[in-house]
C-alpha cells in the first residue's frame, strides 16, 4: 500500500519518474548488494585470498531471484541493517559451507555505501539526460525567438525591452553550468567504499589494497584514497548539486506561471484537452506542471540540507547521521526526476504569443522607453538633467494618460534639439534591445556539443 506521493499509484508519475523510482527501489538496492558481494568474491578468489571454489559458489548464488524477501525484511528489522540478512541468505544457499567466505573482510557500511554510489550513478545518468533534453529545448526557443521583443521585468514591474530568446538563453546558460558541474563531480562522488570495521582494512592480513583496487575496478568506481565512512562530503555534494538544479527549474516554473497570468498571457504550458481546468471556473487554464515543479524543488532543497546534516558524524562509524541519507537520498533523486520531467514537458511544448508580448510592451504608452529617451537626450541637455526632466514628463504622461512621445515632442527644452522622427526612434523598443542577440549567440555557441 503506497503512502507517499512518490510511490502513489495516482500521483507517482506526476511527482517523479518511474525509472528513477526503480533506481531507488528495494529490488535494485538489493541487486546492488549482490553485485558487490559477487565482485568481492570474484576479486578475492583471483587474488587467492579466498578459495577459488568458494568464489565460484558465492558468485553462483548472488542472484536476486534467490532472495527471500519476507526473511530479508524480518532479519533487517531484527538487526537494523539488511546486509547481514543478505549475506546470511547467500551463505545458506552455498554448498559445503563455502558461503562462509562471502563478505570476507568487509563491513556493512562498505556494502551499503558502495551500493548507494552505484544507485547514484544510475540516477545521475537520468539527470544528465534530462538536463541535455532541457538544454536542447531552451536552445530551440532561444534561437527561434532571438529577436522577438518582450518587456523585461524588475520587481514585477515593466522595466526595459529584452527579447524572449535572451530570456531563454540566460536560463540556458545556467543549465549548461549544471551540466558542467555534473561532469566535474562524477569523478569525485562515484567512489566506492571498502575499509572494514574502522576503515583500515585490518580484517585482511594480505591483499587488502589489492582487493580494494580490484573491487572498484570490477564495479567501475573510483578507488578511495582512504575510507570515508564518516566523511560524507561526496554524498552531500550530490544533494547540493540536485538542489542547485532544482533552483533553476523553479526559476523556469516561476516565470512561466507569471507569464501565464490572464493579465499577461505571453506564454502557456502545452495544451491538452481538460488539462489545468477548474472544477468551478470553466475558463481557467492553470499552470499544472509548474505547480509540481515548484513543490518538488522546494522539498528537494530540504533534503539537500538534510544531507549536509548527515555530514556531522561521530568518530569512525556514526550513531544516526548515516541513516539520514537512507531517507533523503532516494527522495531527492525521485523528486528531482519529477521536476526535470515536468520541465522538459513544459519547454518542449511551450506556447509563445509574440503578438501579446508586443501589445503588453505598449500598454504604458511608451514609458518603458524612458531610459532610452534619457540617454538619447543626454548629449543635448546633459544626462542627469535629462533623467530628472524625463522623470517629470513620465509622471505627467501617467496623470494625463497620454503617449510619452507626444509630451516629449511638445516640451520646449526638447523639441529644439530632436525631431519627432528621432523621438520615435528612441521610443521604439526594437531599437533598444542592447546586445541581447549577441549574448544569445554566445550562449548557443558555448553549449556542450554546439
Coordinates of C-alpha atoms in Angstrom, one line a residue, residues 5-414:
X5 CA 3.5 11.0 -3.2
X6 CA 6.5 9.4 -4.8
X7 CA 5.1 5.8 -4.6
X8 CA 1.4 6.8 -5.1
X9 CA -0.4 4.9 -7.9
X10 CA -2.3 8.2 -8.6
X11 CA 0.4 10.9 -8.2
X12 CA 3.7 8.9 -8.6
X13 CA 4.3 9.7 -12.3
X14 CA 3.4 13.3 -11.8
X15 CA 5.9 13.9 -8.9
X16 CA 8.6 11.5 -10.1
X17 CA 9.9 9.4 -13.0
X18 CA 9.2 5.6 -12.9
X19 CA 12.8 4.9 -14.0
X20 CA 14.2 6.9 -11.0
X21 CA 11.8 5.1 -8.6
X22 CA 13.2 1.8 -10.0
X23 CA 16.8 3.0 -9.3
X24 CA 16.0 3.5 -5.6
X25 CA 13.7 0.5 -5.2
X26 CA 14.3 -2.3 -2.7
X27 CA 14.9 -4.6 -5.7
X28 CA 17.6 -2.5 -7.3
X29 CA 19.2 -1.7 -3.9
X30 CA 19.4 -5.4 -3.0
X31 CA 20.6 -6.2 -6.5
X32 CA 23.5 -3.8 -5.9
X33 CA 24.3 -5.5 -2.6
X34 CA 24.6 -8.8 -4.6
X35 CA 26.6 -7.2 -7.3
X36 CA 29.2 -6.0 -4.8
X37 CA 29.3 -9.3 -2.9
X38 CA 29.7 -11.1 -6.2
X39 CA 32.5 -8.8 -7.4
X40 CA 34.3 -9.1 -4.0
X41 CA 34.2 -12.9 -4.1
X42 CA 35.5 -12.8 -7.7
X43 CA 38.4 -10.5 -6.9
X44 CA 39.4 -12.3 -3.7
X45 CA 39.2 -15.6 -5.5
X46 CA 41.5 -14.4 -8.2
X47 CA 43.9 -13.0 -5.6
X48 CA 43.9 -16.2 -3.7
X49 CA 42.5 -14.6 -0.6
X50 CA 39.6 -17.0 -0.5
X51 CA 39.4 -20.4 -2.2
X52 CA 38.5 -20.3 -5.9
X53 CA 35.9 -22.9 -5.3
X54 CA 34.2 -20.7 -2.7
X55 CA 34.4 -17.7 -5.0
X56 CA 32.6 -19.6 -7.8
X57 CA 29.9 -20.8 -5.3
X58 CA 29.3 -17.4 -4.0
X59 CA 29.1 -15.9 -7.4
X60 CA 26.6 -18.6 -8.4
X61 CA 24.3 -17.7 -5.5
X62 CA 24.4 -13.9 -5.8
X63 CA 21.2 -13.8 -7.7
X64 CA 18.2 -11.6 -6.9
X65 CA 15.8 -14.4 -7.8
X66 CA 17.1 -16.3 -4.8
X67 CA 16.3 -13.7 -2.2
X68 CA 13.5 -14.5 0.3
X69 CA 12.0 -11.0 0.8
X70 CA 10.0 -11.9 3.8
X71 CA 13.1 -13.3 5.5
X72 CA 15.1 -10.3 4.5
X73 CA 12.5 -7.9 5.9
X74 CA 12.3 -9.8 9.2
X75 CA 16.1 -10.1 9.6
X76 CA 16.6 -6.4 8.8
X77 CA 14.1 -5.4 11.4
X78 CA 15.8 -7.6 13.9
X79 CA 19.4 -6.5 13.2
X80 CA 18.8 -2.9 12.0
X81 CA 20.6 -3.3 8.7
X82 CA 19.9 -5.5 5.6
X83 CA 23.5 -6.5 4.6
X84 CA 23.9 -9.4 7.2
X85 CA 20.5 -10.7 6.2
X86 CA 21.5 -10.8 2.5
X87 CA 24.9 -12.4 3.3
X88 CA 23.1 -15.0 5.5
X89 CA 20.9 -16.0 2.5
X90 CA 23.9 -16.2 0.2
X91 CA 25.7 -18.3 2.7
X92 CA 22.7 -20.6 3.3
X93 CA 22.4 -21.3 -0.5
X94 CA 26.0 -22.2 -0.9
X95 CA 27.1 -25.8 -0.7
X96 CA 29.6 -27.2 1.8
X97 CA 29.7 -24.0 3.9
X98 CA 31.6 -22.3 1.1
X99 CA 29.4 -19.3 1.6
X100 CA 31.3 -18.6 4.8
X101 CA 33.8 -16.8 2.6
X102 CA 31.2 -14.3 1.4
X103 CA 31.7 -10.7 2.6
X104 CA 35.3 -11.6 3.5
X105 CA 36.9 -8.6 5.3
X106 CA 34.0 -6.2 4.5
X107 CA 31.7 -4.4 6.9
X108 CA 28.1 -3.5 6.5
X109 CA 28.8 0.1 5.7
X110 CA 31.2 -0.8 2.9
X111 CA 28.4 -2.6 1.0
X112 CA 25.7 -0.1 1.9
X113 CA 27.8 2.9 0.8
X114 CA 29.0 1.3 -2.4
X115 CA 25.5 0.2 -3.3
X116 CA 24.3 3.8 -2.8
X117 CA 27.1 5.1 -5.1
X118 CA 26.0 2.6 -7.8
X119 CA 22.5 3.8 -7.4
X120 CA 23.6 7.4 -7.6
X121 CA 25.5 6.6 -10.8
X122 CA 22.3 5.3 -12.4
X123 CA 20.3 8.3 -11.0
X124 CA 22.8 10.9 -12.2
X125 CA 22.7 9.3 -15.7
X126 CA 19.0 10.0 -15.8
X127 CA 19.5 13.6 -14.5
X128 CA 22.2 14.1 -17.1
X129 CA 19.9 13.0 -20.0
X130 CA 17.1 15.3 -18.7
X131 CA 19.5 18.2 -18.5
X132 CA 20.6 17.6 -22.1
X133 CA 17.0 17.5 -23.2
X134 CA 16.1 20.7 -21.3
X135 CA 19.2 22.3 -22.8
X136 CA 18.0 21.4 -26.3
X137 CA 14.6 22.7 -25.7
X138 CA 15.9 26.0 -24.3
X139 CA 18.3 26.4 -27.2
X140 CA 15.5 25.9 -29.7
X141 CA 13.5 28.6 -28.0
X142 CA 16.5 30.9 -27.7
X143 CA 17.2 30.5 -31.4
X144 CA 13.6 30.8 -32.6
X145 CA 12.9 33.9 -30.5
X146 CA 16.3 35.5 -30.7
X147 CA 14.9 38.8 -31.9
X148 CA 11.4 38.7 -30.5
X149 CA 10.9 41.7 -28.2
X150 CA 9.4 41.2 -24.8
X151 CA 9.4 43.5 -21.8
X152 CA 12.0 42.8 -19.1
X153 CA 10.6 43.0 -15.7
X154 CA 12.1 44.2 -12.4
X155 CA 10.2 43.9 -9.1
X156 CA 7.3 42.6 -11.1
X157 CA 7.2 45.9 -12.9
X158 CA 7.8 46.6 -16.6
X159 CA 11.5 47.6 -17.0
X160 CA 13.3 47.7 -20.4
X161 CA 12.9 45.7 -23.6
X162 CA 14.7 42.4 -24.0
X163 CA 14.0 39.5 -26.3
X164 CA 12.3 36.2 -25.4
X165 CA 15.3 34.5 -26.9
X166 CA 17.5 36.4 -24.5
X167 CA 15.3 35.3 -21.6
X168 CA 15.6 31.7 -22.6
X169 CA 19.3 31.9 -23.3
X170 CA 20.0 33.3 -19.8
X171 CA 18.3 30.3 -18.3
X172 CA 20.1 28.0 -20.8
X173 CA 23.5 29.3 -19.6
X174 CA 22.6 28.2 -16.1
X175 CA 21.6 24.7 -17.3
X176 CA 24.8 24.4 -19.1
X177 CA 26.7 25.2 -15.9
X178 CA 24.8 22.4 -14.2
X179 CA 25.9 20.0 -17.0
X180 CA 29.5 21.2 -16.4
X181 CA 29.1 20.7 -12.6
X182 CA 27.8 17.2 -13.2
X183 CA 30.7 16.2 -15.3
X184 CA 33.1 17.6 -12.8
X185 CA 31.6 16.0 -9.7
X186 CA 31.2 12.5 -11.1
X187 CA 34.9 11.5 -10.7
X188 CA 34.7 12.7 -7.1
X189 CA 31.4 11.2 -5.9
X190 CA 31.4 7.9 -7.9
X191 CA 33.8 6.3 -5.5
X192 CA 33.3 3.0 -3.7
X193 CA 34.0 2.1 -0.1
X194 CA 35.8 -1.0 1.2
X195 CA 37.6 -0.4 4.5
X196 CA 36.3 -2.9 7.1
X197 CA 35.4 -2.1 10.7
X198 CA 37.2 1.2 11.3
X199 CA 38.2 1.8 7.7
X200 CA 41.8 0.4 7.9
X201 CA 41.2 -3.0 6.3
X202 CA 42.7 -4.6 9.4
X203 CA 40.4 -7.6 8.7
X204 CA 42.6 -8.7 5.8
X205 CA 46.1 -9.9 6.6
X206 CA 47.2 -9.8 3.0
X207 CA 46.0 -8.4 -0.3
X208 CA 43.9 -5.7 1.4
X209 CA 44.6 -2.8 -1.0
X210 CA 44.7 -5.2 -4.0
X211 CA 41.2 -6.4 -3.0
X212 CA 40.0 -2.8 -2.7
X213 CA 41.5 -1.8 -6.1
X214 CA 40.2 -4.9 -7.8
X215 CA 36.7 -4.5 -6.4
X216 CA 36.4 -0.9 -7.5
X217 CA 37.7 -1.8 -11.0
X218 CA 35.2 -4.6 -11.2
X219 CA 32.4 -2.2 -10.3
X220 CA 33.6 0.7 -12.4
X221 CA 34.1 3.0 -9.5
X222 CA 36.9 5.2 -8.3
X223 CA 39.1 3.7 -5.6
X224 CA 39.2 5.9 -2.4
X225 CA 42.5 7.2 -1.1
X226 CA 41.2 6.5 2.4
X227 CA 38.0 5.2 3.9
X228 CA 35.1 7.7 4.0
X229 CA 32.7 6.0 6.4
X230 CA 32.1 9.2 8.4
X231 CA 33.4 11.8 5.9
X232 CA 30.3 12.3 3.8
X233 CA 31.1 15.3 1.6
X234 CA 30.6 13.4 -1.6
X235 CA 27.0 12.4 -0.8
X236 CA 26.3 15.9 0.4
X237 CA 27.8 17.3 -2.8
X238 CA 25.3 15.3 -4.9
X239 CA 22.5 16.7 -2.8
X240 CA 23.8 20.2 -3.2
X241 CA 24.1 19.7 -6.9
X242 CA 20.5 18.5 -7.2
X243 CA 19.4 21.4 -5.0
X244 CA 21.1 23.8 -7.4
X245 CA 19.4 22.2 -10.4
X246 CA 16.1 22.4 -8.5
X247 CA 16.6 26.2 -8.1
X248 CA 17.0 26.6 -11.8
X249 CA 13.9 24.5 -12.6
X250 CA 12.0 26.5 -10.0
X251 CA 13.0 29.7 -11.8
X252 CA 11.6 28.4 -15.1
X253 CA 8.4 27.4 -13.4
X254 CA 8.1 30.7 -11.7
X255 CA 8.5 32.7 -14.9
X256 CA 6.1 30.5 -16.8
X257 CA 3.5 30.8 -14.1
X258 CA 3.8 34.6 -14.1
X259 CA 3.7 34.8 -17.9
X260 CA 0.6 32.7 -18.0
X261 CA -1.4 35.1 -15.8
X262 CA -4.6 36.3 -17.5
X263 CA -3.4 39.9 -17.4
X264 CA -0.1 38.9 -19.1
X265 CA -0.8 35.9 -21.3
X266 CA 2.6 35.8 -23.1
X267 CA 3.4 32.1 -22.8
X268 CA 1.5 29.0 -21.8
X269 CA 2.2 25.4 -20.8
X270 CA 1.4 22.9 -23.6
X271 CA -2.3 22.5 -24.1
X272 CA -4.2 19.2 -23.8
X273 CA -8.0 18.9 -23.5
X274 CA -9.0 19.3 -19.9
X275 CA -5.5 20.0 -18.6
X276 CA -5.4 22.7 -16.0
X277 CA -9.2 23.1 -15.9
X278 CA -11.0 24.2 -12.8
X279 CA -13.9 22.3 -11.1
X280 CA -15.9 25.6 -10.9
X281 CA -14.4 28.0 -13.4
X282 CA -14.5 26.6 -17.0
X283 CA -12.4 29.5 -18.4
X284 CA -9.3 28.7 -16.4
X285 CA -6.1 27.2 -17.7
X286 CA -3.9 26.5 -14.7
X287 CA -0.1 26.1 -14.9
X288 CA -0.2 22.4 -13.7
X289 CA 3.4 21.3 -14.5
X290 CA 4.8 24.5 -12.9
X291 CA 2.9 23.7 -9.7
X292 CA 4.5 20.3 -9.4
X293 CA 8.0 21.7 -10.3
X294 CA 7.6 24.3 -7.6
X295 CA 6.5 21.8 -4.9
X296 CA 9.2 19.2 -5.8
X297 CA 12.1 21.6 -5.8
X298 CA 11.0 23.1 -2.6
X299 CA 11.0 19.8 -0.8
X300 CA 14.2 18.7 -2.6
X301 CA 16.1 21.7 -1.1
X302 CA 15.2 20.4 2.4
X303 CA 16.6 17.0 1.6
X304 CA 19.8 18.8 0.4
X305 CA 20.1 20.4 3.7
X306 CA 19.4 17.1 5.5
X307 CA 22.3 15.5 3.6
X308 CA 24.6 18.2 4.9
X309 CA 23.3 17.5 8.4
X310 CA 24.4 13.9 7.8
X311 CA 28.0 15.1 7.4
X312 CA 28.2 15.8 11.1
X313 CA 29.1 12.2 12.0
X314 CA 30.9 10.9 15.1
X315 CA 34.3 9.2 15.1
X316 CA 34.9 6.4 12.6
X317 CA 31.3 4.9 12.4
X318 CA 28.4 7.1 13.3
X319 CA 25.4 6.8 15.5
X320 CA 22.5 8.0 13.4
X321 CA 23.5 10.7 10.9
X322 CA 24.2 8.0 8.3
X323 CA 20.6 6.9 8.3
X324 CA 19.5 10.4 7.3
X325 CA 20.9 9.6 3.8
X326 CA 18.7 6.5 3.6
X327 CA 15.7 8.8 3.8
X328 CA 16.8 11.8 1.9
X329 CA 19.0 10.5 -0.9
X330 CA 16.2 8.4 -2.6
X331 CA 13.7 11.1 -2.2
X332 CA 15.8 14.0 -3.5
X333 CA 16.6 11.9 -6.6
X334 CA 12.9 10.9 -7.1
X335 CA 11.5 14.4 -6.6
X336 CA 14.1 16.0 -8.9
X337 CA 13.3 13.4 -11.6
X338 CA 9.7 14.6 -11.4
X339 CA 10.7 18.2 -11.6
X340 CA 13.0 17.5 -14.5
X341 CA 10.3 15.5 -16.4
X342 CA 7.8 18.3 -15.9
X343 CA 10.3 21.0 -17.0
X344 CA 11.1 19.1 -20.2
X345 CA 7.4 18.8 -21.0
X346 CA 6.8 22.5 -20.4
X347 CA 9.7 23.7 -22.5
X348 CA 9.3 21.3 -25.4
X349 CA 5.7 22.3 -25.9
X350 CA 5.8 25.9 -24.7
X351 CA 3.2 28.1 -26.4
X352 CA 4.6 31.6 -27.1
X353 CA 2.4 34.6 -28.1
X354 CA 4.8 37.2 -29.6
X355 CA 1.8 39.4 -30.5
X356 CA 0.8 39.6 -26.9
X357 CA 4.3 40.3 -25.9
X358 CA 4.4 43.4 -28.1
X359 CA 1.0 44.5 -27.0
X360 CA 2.0 44.3 -23.3
X361 CA 5.1 46.4 -24.1
X362 CA 2.9 49.2 -25.4
X363 CA 0.4 49.4 -22.5
X364 CA 2.4 52.1 -20.8
X365 CA 2.2 54.5 -23.7
X366 CA 5.9 54.5 -24.2
X367 CA 7.0 54.9 -20.5
X368 CA 9.2 51.8 -20.7
X369 CA 11.4 53.6 -23.1
X370 CA 12.2 56.4 -20.7
X371 CA 15.8 55.1 -20.2
X372 CA 16.4 55.2 -24.0
X373 CA 14.9 58.7 -24.2
X374 CA 17.1 59.9 -21.3
X375 CA 20.2 58.5 -22.9
X376 CA 19.2 60.0 -26.3
X377 CA 18.7 63.5 -24.8
X378 CA 21.8 63.3 -22.7
X379 CA 24.2 64.7 -25.4
X380 CA 22.0 67.7 -25.8
X381 CA 20.9 68.7 -22.3
X382 CA 23.1 66.5 -20.1
X383 CA 22.3 63.0 -18.8
X384 CA 21.4 64.0 -15.2
X385 CA 19.2 66.8 -16.2
X386 CA 17.6 64.6 -18.9
X387 CA 16.9 62.0 -16.2
X388 CA 15.1 64.5 -14.0
X389 CA 13.2 66.0 -16.9
X390 CA 12.1 62.7 -18.3
X391 CA 11.1 61.6 -14.8
X392 CA 8.7 64.6 -14.5
X393 CA 7.4 64.0 -18.0
X394 CA 6.6 60.4 -17.3
X395 CA 4.6 61.4 -14.2
X396 CA 2.7 63.9 -16.5
X397 CA 2.1 61.2 -19.1
X398 CA 0.6 58.9 -16.4
X399 CA -1.5 61.7 -14.9
X400 CA -2.9 62.8 -18.3
X401 CA -3.0 59.3 -19.8
X402 CA -1.1 60.5 -22.9
X403 CA 1.6 58.9 -25.0
X404 CA 5.0 59.8 -23.7
X405 CA 6.2 60.8 -27.2
X406 CA 3.5 63.5 -27.5
X407 CA 4.6 65.1 -24.3
X408 CA 8.3 64.9 -25.2
X409 CA 7.7 66.5 -28.6
X410 CA 5.7 69.4 -27.1
X411 CA 8.3 70.2 -24.5
X412 CA 10.3 73.4 -25.2
X413 CA 13.6 72.1 -23.8
X414 CA 13.4 69.0 -26.1

